[in-house]
PDB file of C-alpha atoms in Angstrom:
ATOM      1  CA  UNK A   1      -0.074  35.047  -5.049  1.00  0.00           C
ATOM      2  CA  UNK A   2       1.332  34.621  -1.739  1.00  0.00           C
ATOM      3  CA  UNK A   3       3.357  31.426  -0.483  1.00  0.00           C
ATOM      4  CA  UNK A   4       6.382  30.229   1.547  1.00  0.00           C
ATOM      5  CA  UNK A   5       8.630  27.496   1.242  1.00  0.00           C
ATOM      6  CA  UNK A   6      10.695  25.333   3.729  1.00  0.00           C
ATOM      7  CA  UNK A   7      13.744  23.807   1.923  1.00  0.00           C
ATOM      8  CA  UNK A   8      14.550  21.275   4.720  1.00  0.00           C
ATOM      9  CA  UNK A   9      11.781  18.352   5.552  1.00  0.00           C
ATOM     10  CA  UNK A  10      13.903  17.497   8.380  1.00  0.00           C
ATOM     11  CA  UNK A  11      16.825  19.317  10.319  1.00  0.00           C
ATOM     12  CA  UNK A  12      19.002  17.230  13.059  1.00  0.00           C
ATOM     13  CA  UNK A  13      20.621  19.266  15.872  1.00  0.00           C
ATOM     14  CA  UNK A  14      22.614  18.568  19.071  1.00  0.00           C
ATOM     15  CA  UNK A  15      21.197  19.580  22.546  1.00  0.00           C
ATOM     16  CA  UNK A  16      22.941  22.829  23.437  1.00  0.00           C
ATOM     17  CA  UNK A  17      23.955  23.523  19.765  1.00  0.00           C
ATOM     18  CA  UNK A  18      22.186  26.698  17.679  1.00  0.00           C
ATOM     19  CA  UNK A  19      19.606  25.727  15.478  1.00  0.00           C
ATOM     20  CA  UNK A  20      18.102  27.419  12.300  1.00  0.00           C
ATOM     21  CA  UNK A  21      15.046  26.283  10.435  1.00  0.00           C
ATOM     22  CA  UNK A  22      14.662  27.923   7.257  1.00  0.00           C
ATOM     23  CA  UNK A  23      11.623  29.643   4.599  1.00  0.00           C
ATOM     24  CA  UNK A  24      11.513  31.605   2.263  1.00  0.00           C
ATOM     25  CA  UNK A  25       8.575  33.688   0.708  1.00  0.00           C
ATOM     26  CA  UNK A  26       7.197  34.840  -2.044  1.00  0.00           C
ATOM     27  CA  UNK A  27       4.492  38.172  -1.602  1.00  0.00           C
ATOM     28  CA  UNK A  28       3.258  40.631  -3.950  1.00  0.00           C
ATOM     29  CA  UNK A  29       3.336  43.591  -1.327  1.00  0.00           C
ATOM     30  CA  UNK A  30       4.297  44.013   2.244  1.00  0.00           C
ATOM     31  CA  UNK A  31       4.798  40.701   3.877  1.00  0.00           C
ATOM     32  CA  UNK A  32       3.104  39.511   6.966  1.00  0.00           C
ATOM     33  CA  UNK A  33       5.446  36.679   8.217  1.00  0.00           C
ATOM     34  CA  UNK A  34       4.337  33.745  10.987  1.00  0.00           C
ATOM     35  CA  UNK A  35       6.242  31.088  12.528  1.00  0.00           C
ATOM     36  CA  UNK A  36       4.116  28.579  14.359  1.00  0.00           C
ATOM     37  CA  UNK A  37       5.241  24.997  16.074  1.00  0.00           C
ATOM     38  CA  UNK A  38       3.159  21.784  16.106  1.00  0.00           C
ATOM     39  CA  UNK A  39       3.658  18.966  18.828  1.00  0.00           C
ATOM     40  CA  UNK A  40       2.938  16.159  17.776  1.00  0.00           C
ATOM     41  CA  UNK A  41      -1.500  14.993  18.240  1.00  0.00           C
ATOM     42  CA  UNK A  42      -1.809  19.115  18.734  1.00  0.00           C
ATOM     43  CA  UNK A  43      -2.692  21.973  17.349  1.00  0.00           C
ATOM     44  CA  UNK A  44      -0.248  24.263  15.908  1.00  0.00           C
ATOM     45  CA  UNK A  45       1.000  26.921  18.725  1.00  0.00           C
ATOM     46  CA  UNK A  46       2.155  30.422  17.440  1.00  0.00           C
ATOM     47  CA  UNK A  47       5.457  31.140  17.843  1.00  0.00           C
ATOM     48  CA  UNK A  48       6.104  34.464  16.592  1.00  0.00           C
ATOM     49  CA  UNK A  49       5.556  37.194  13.921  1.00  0.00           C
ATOM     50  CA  UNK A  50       6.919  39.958  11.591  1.00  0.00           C
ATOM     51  CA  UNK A  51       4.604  42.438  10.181  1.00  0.00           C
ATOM     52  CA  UNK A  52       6.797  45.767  10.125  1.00  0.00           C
ATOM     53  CA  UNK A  53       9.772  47.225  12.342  1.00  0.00           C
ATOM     54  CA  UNK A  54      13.452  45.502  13.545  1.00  0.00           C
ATOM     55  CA  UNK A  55      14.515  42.480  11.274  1.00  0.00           C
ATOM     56  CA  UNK A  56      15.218  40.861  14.493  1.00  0.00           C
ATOM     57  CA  UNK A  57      12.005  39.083  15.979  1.00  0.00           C
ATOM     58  CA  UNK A  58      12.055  37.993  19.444  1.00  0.00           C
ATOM     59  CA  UNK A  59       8.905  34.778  20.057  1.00  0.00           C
ATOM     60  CA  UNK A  60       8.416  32.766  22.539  1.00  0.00           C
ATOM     61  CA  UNK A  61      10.900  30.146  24.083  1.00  0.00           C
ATOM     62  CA  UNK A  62      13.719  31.484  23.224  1.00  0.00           C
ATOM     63  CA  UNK A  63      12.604  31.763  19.598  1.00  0.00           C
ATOM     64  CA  UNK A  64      13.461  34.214  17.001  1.00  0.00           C
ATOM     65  CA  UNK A  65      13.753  34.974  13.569  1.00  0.00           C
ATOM     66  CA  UNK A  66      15.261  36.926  11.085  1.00  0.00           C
ATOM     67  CA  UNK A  67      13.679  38.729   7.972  1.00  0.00           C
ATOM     68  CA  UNK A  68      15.728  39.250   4.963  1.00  0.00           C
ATOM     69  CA  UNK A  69      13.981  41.229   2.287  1.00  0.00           C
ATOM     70  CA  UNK A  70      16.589  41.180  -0.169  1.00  0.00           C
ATOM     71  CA  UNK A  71      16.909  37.326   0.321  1.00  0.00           C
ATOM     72  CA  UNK A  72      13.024  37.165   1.260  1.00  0.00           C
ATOM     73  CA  UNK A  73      13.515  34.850   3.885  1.00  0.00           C
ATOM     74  CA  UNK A  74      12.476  34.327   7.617  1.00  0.00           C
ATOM     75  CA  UNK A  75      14.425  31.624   9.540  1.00  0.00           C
ATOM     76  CA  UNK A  76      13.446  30.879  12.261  1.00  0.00           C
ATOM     77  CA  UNK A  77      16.595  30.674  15.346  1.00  0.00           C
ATOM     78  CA  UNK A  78      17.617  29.717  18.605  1.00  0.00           C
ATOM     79  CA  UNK A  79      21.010  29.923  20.523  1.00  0.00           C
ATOM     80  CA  UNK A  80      20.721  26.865  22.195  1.00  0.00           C
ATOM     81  CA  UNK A  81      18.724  23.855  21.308  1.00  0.00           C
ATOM     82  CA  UNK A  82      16.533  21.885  23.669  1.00  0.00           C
ATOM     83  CA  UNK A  83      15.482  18.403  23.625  1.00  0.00           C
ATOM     84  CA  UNK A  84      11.927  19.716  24.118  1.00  0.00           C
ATOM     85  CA  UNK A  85      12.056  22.095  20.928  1.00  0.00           C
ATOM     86  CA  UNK A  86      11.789  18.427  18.607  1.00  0.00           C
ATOM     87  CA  UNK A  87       8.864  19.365  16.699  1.00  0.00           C
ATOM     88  CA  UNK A  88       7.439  20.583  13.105  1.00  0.00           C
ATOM     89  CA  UNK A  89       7.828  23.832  12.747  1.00  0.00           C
ATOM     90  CA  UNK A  90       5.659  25.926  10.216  1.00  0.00           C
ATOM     91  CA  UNK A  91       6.524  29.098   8.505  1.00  0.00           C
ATOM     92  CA  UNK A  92       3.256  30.884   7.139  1.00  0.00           C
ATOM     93  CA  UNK A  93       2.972  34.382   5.290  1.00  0.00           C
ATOM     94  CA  UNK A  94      -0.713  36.010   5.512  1.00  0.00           C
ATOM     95  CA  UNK A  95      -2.684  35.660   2.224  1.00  0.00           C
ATOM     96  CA  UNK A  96      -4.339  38.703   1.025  1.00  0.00           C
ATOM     97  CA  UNK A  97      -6.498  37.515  -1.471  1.00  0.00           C
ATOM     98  CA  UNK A  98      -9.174  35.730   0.614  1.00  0.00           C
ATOM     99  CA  UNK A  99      -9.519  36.348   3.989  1.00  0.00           C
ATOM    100  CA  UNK A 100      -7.998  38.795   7.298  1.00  0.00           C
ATOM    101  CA  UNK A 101      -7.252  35.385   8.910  1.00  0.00           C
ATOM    102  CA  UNK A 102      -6.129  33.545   6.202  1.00  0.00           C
ATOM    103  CA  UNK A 103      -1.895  32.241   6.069  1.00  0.00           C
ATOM    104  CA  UNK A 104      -0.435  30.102   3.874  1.00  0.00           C
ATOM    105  CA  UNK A 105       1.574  27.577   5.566  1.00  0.00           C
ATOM    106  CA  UNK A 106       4.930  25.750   4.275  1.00  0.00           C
ATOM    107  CA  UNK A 107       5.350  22.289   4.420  1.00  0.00           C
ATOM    108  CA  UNK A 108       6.783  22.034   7.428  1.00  0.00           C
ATOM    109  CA  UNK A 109      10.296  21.235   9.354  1.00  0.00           C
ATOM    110  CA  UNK A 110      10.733  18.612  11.715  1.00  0.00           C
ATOM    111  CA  UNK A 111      13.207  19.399  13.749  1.00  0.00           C
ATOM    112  CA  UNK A 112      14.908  17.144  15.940  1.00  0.00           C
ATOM    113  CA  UNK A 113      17.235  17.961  18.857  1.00  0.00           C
ATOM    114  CA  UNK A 114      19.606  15.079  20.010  1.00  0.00           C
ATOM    115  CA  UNK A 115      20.651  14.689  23.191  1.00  0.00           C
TER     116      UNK A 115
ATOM    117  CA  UNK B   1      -9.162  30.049  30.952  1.00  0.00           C
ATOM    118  CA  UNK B   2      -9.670  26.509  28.329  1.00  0.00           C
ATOM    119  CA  UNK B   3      -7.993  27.222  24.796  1.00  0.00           C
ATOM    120  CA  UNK B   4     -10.071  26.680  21.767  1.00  0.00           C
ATOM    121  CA  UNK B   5     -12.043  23.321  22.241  1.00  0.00           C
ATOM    122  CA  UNK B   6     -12.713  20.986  19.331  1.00  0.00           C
ATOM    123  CA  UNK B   7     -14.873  18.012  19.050  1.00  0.00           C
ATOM    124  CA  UNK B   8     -15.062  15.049  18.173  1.00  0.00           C
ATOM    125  CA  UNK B   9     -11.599  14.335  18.403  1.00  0.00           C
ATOM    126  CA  UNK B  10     -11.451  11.627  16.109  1.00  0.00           C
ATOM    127  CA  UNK B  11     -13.748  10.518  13.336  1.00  0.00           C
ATOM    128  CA  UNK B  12     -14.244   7.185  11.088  1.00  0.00           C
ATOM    129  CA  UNK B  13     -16.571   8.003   8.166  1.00  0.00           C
ATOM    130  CA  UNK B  14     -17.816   5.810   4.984  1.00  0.00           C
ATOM    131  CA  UNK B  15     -17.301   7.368   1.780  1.00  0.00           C
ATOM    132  CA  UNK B  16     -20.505   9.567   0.502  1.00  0.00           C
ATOM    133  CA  UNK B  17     -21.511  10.538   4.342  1.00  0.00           C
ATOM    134  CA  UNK B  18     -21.128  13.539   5.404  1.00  0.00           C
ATOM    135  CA  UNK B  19     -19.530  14.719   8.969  1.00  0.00           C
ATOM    136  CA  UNK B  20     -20.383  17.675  11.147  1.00  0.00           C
ATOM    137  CA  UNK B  21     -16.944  19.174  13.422  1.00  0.00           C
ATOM    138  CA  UNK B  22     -17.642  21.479  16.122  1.00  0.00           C
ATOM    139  CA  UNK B  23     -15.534  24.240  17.230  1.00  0.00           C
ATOM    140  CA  UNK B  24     -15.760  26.547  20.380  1.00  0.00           C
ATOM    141  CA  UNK B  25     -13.359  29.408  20.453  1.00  0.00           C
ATOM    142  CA  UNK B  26     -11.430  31.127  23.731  1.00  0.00           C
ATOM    143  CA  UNK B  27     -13.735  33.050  25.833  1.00  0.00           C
ATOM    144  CA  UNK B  28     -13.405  36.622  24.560  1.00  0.00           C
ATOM    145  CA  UNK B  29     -12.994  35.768  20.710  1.00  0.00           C
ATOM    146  CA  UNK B  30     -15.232  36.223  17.983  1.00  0.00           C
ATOM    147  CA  UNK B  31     -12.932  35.304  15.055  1.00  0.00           C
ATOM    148  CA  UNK B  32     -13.164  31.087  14.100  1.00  0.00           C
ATOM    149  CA  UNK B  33     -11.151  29.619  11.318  1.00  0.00           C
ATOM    150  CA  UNK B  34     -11.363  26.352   9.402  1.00  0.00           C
ATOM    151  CA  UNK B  35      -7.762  24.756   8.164  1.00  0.00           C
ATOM    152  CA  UNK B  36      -7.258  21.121   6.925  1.00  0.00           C
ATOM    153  CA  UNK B  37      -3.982  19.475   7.194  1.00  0.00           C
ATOM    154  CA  UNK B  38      -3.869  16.598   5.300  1.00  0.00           C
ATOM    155  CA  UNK B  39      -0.487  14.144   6.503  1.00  0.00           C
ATOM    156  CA  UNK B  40       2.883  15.451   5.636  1.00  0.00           C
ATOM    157  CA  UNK B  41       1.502  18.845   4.626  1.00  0.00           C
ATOM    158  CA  UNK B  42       0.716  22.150   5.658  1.00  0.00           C
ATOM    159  CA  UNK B  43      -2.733  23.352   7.226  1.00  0.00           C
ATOM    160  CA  UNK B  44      -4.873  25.104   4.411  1.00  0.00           C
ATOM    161  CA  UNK B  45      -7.300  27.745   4.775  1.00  0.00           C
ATOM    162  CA  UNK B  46     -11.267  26.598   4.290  1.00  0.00           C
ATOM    163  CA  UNK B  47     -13.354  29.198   6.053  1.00  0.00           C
ATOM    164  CA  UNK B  48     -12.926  32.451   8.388  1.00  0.00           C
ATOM    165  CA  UNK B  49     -15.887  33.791  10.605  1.00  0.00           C
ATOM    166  CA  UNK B  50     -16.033  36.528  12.331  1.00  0.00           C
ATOM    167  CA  UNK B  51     -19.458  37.689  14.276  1.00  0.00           C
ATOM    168  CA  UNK B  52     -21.515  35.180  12.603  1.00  0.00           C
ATOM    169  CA  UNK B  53     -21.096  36.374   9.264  1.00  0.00           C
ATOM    170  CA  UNK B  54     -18.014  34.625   6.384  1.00  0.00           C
ATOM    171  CA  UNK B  55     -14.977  36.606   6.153  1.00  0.00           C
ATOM    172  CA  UNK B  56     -13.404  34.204   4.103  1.00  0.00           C
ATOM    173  CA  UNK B  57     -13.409  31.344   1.702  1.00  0.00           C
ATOM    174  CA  UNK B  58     -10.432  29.266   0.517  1.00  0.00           C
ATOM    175  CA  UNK B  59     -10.240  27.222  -2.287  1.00  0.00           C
ATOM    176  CA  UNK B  60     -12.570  24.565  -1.620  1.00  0.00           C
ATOM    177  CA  UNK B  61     -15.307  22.673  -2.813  1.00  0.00           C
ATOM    178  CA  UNK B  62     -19.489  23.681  -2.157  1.00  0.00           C
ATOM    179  CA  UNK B  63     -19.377  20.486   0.007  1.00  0.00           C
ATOM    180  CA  UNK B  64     -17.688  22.010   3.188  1.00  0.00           C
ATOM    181  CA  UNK B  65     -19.885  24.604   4.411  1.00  0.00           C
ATOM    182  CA  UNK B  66     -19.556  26.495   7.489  1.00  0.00           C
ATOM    183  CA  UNK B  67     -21.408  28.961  10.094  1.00  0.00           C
ATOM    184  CA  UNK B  68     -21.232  30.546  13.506  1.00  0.00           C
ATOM    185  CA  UNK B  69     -23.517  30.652  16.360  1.00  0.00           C
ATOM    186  CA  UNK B  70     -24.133  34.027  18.760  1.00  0.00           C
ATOM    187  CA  UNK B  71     -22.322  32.236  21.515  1.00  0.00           C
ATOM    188  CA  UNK B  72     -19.237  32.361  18.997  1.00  0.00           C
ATOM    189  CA  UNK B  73     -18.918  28.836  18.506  1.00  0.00           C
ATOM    190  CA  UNK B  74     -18.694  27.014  15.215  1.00  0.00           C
ATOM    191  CA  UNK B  75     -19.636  24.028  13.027  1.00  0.00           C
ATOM    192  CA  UNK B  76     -17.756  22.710   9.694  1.00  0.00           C
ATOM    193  CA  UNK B  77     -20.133  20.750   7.348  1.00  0.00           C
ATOM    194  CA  UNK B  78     -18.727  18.271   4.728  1.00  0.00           C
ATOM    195  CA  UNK B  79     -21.450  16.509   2.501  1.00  0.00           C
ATOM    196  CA  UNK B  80     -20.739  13.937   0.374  1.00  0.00           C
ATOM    197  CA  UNK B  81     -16.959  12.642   1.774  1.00  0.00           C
ATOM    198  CA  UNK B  82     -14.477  11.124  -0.258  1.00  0.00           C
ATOM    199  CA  UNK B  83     -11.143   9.864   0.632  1.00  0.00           C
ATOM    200  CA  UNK B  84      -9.478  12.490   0.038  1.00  0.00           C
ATOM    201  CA  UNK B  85     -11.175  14.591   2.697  1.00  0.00           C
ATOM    202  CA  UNK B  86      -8.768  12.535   5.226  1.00  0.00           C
ATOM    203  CA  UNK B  87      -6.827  15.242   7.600  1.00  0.00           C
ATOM    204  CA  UNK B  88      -6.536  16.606  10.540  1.00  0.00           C
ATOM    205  CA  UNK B  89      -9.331  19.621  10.803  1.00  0.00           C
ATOM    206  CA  UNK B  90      -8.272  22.725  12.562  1.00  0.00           C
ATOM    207  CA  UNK B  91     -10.055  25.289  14.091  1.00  0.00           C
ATOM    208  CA  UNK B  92      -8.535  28.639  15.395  1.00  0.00           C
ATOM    209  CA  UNK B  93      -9.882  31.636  17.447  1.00  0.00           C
ATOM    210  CA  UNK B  94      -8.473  34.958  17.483  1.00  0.00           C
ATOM    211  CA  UNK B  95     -10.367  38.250  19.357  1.00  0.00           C
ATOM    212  CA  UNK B  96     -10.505  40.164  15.962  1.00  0.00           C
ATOM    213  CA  UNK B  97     -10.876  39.186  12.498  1.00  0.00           C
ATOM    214  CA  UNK B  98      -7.537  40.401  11.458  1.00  0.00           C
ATOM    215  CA  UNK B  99      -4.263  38.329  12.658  1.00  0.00           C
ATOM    216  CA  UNK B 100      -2.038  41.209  12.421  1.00  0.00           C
ATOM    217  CA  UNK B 101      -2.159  41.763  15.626  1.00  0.00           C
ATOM    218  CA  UNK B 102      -4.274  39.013  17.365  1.00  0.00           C
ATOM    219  CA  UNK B 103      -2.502  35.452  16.592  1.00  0.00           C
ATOM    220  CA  UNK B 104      -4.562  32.811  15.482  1.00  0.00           C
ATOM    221  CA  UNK B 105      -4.978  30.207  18.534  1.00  0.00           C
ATOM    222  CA  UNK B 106      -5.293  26.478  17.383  1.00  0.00           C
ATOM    223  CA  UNK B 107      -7.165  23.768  18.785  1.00  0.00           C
ATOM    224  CA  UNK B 108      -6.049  19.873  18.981  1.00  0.00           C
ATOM    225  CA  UNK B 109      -8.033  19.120  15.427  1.00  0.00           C
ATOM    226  CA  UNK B 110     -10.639  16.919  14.874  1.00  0.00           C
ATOM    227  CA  UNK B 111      -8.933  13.813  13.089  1.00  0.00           C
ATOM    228  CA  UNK B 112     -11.179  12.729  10.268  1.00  0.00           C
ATOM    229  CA  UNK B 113     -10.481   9.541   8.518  1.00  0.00           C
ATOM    230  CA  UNK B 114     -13.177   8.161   5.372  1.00  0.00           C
ATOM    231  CA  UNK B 115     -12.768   4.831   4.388  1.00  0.00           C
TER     232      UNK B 115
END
């Protein structure tokens, strides 16, 4: 079975200062590897993905992430924190078992950038 | 062009009733999936469609049911609510019925609350 985990319920950063929100997975087979953010009364917005290729993932504002396979884990980066990044931040890995569109979502991070 | 609509946006049921959410995805897609995040977790899968016909079932009761119309719009069905169904529903669109390479695209929710 499939699942991720987030180690960290809650990660305080400076404005300006690099920030790193963890996961780590678990997959039997090739891992298909989300990150998505959720603001807070929204929907969750995706953020970016790994399926195959370059370790390094390059997302959306400003966003990346690194995959690990000998640590199996996807953390999610950013050089340079904004104020406007203070979110929760999901890390999902696809589920193969029952359904195309089907991920398995952590718990969640909520990250919070201080000015 | 409007991102994936949901309605009603908020919901107050009684115990026992049972609710019908409403989902219309982004012009263009024919994928629609069901997630439930209940507070302080992550969402979790309930249903994938993709034209008209289940692609996908998590682990949930009979009670939710699901379907899809031609016009690609969707309904979620739960009979029978206890307290426990409490959470934010989710719908998301995606053009194909595989998120490999077609990100899932969330809507606001529909926040249901039984009492």
């Amino acid at each position: 079975a499939q699942s991720v985990a987030q180690p960290e319920d809650q990660v305080n950063v400076a404005e300006g200062n690099p920030l790193t929100v963890k996961c780590t997975y678990s997959v039997s087979g090739n891992p298909y590897l989300f990150w998505y953010v959720q603001y807070p009364n929204r929907g969750l917005q995706f953020l970016l993905k790994y399926i195959t290729g370059d370790n390094l993932v390059k997302g959306s504002y400003g966003f990346e992430a690194e995959f690990n396979k000998s640590q199996t884990s996807f953390h999610l980066k950013k050089p340079s924190a904004l104020v406007s990044d203070s979110a929760l931040y999901f890390c999902a890995v696809r589920d193969m078992g029952t359904g195309a569109n089907n991920l398995f979502f952590g718990t969640g991070t909520r990250l919070t950038v201080i000015p | 062009d409007a991102g994936v609509t949901q309605s009603p946006t908020h919901l107050i049921k009684t115990r026992g009733q049972q609710v019908t959410l409403r989902c219309s995805p982004i012009s263009g897609h024919k994928s629609v999936s069901w997630y439930q995040q209940v507070l302080g977790q992550g969402p979790q899968f309930i249903f994938q469609y993709y034209e008209k016909e289940e692609r996908g079932r998590g682990n949930f009761p009979d009670r939710f049911s699901a379907r899809q119309f031609p016009n690609y719009s969707s309904e979620l069905n739960v009979n029978a609510l206890l307290l426990g169904d409490s959470a934010l529903y989710l719908c998301a669109s995606s053009l194909v019925a595989s998120s490999y390479n077609s990100p899932l695209h969330f809507g606001n929710g529909t926040r249901l609350t039984v009492t």
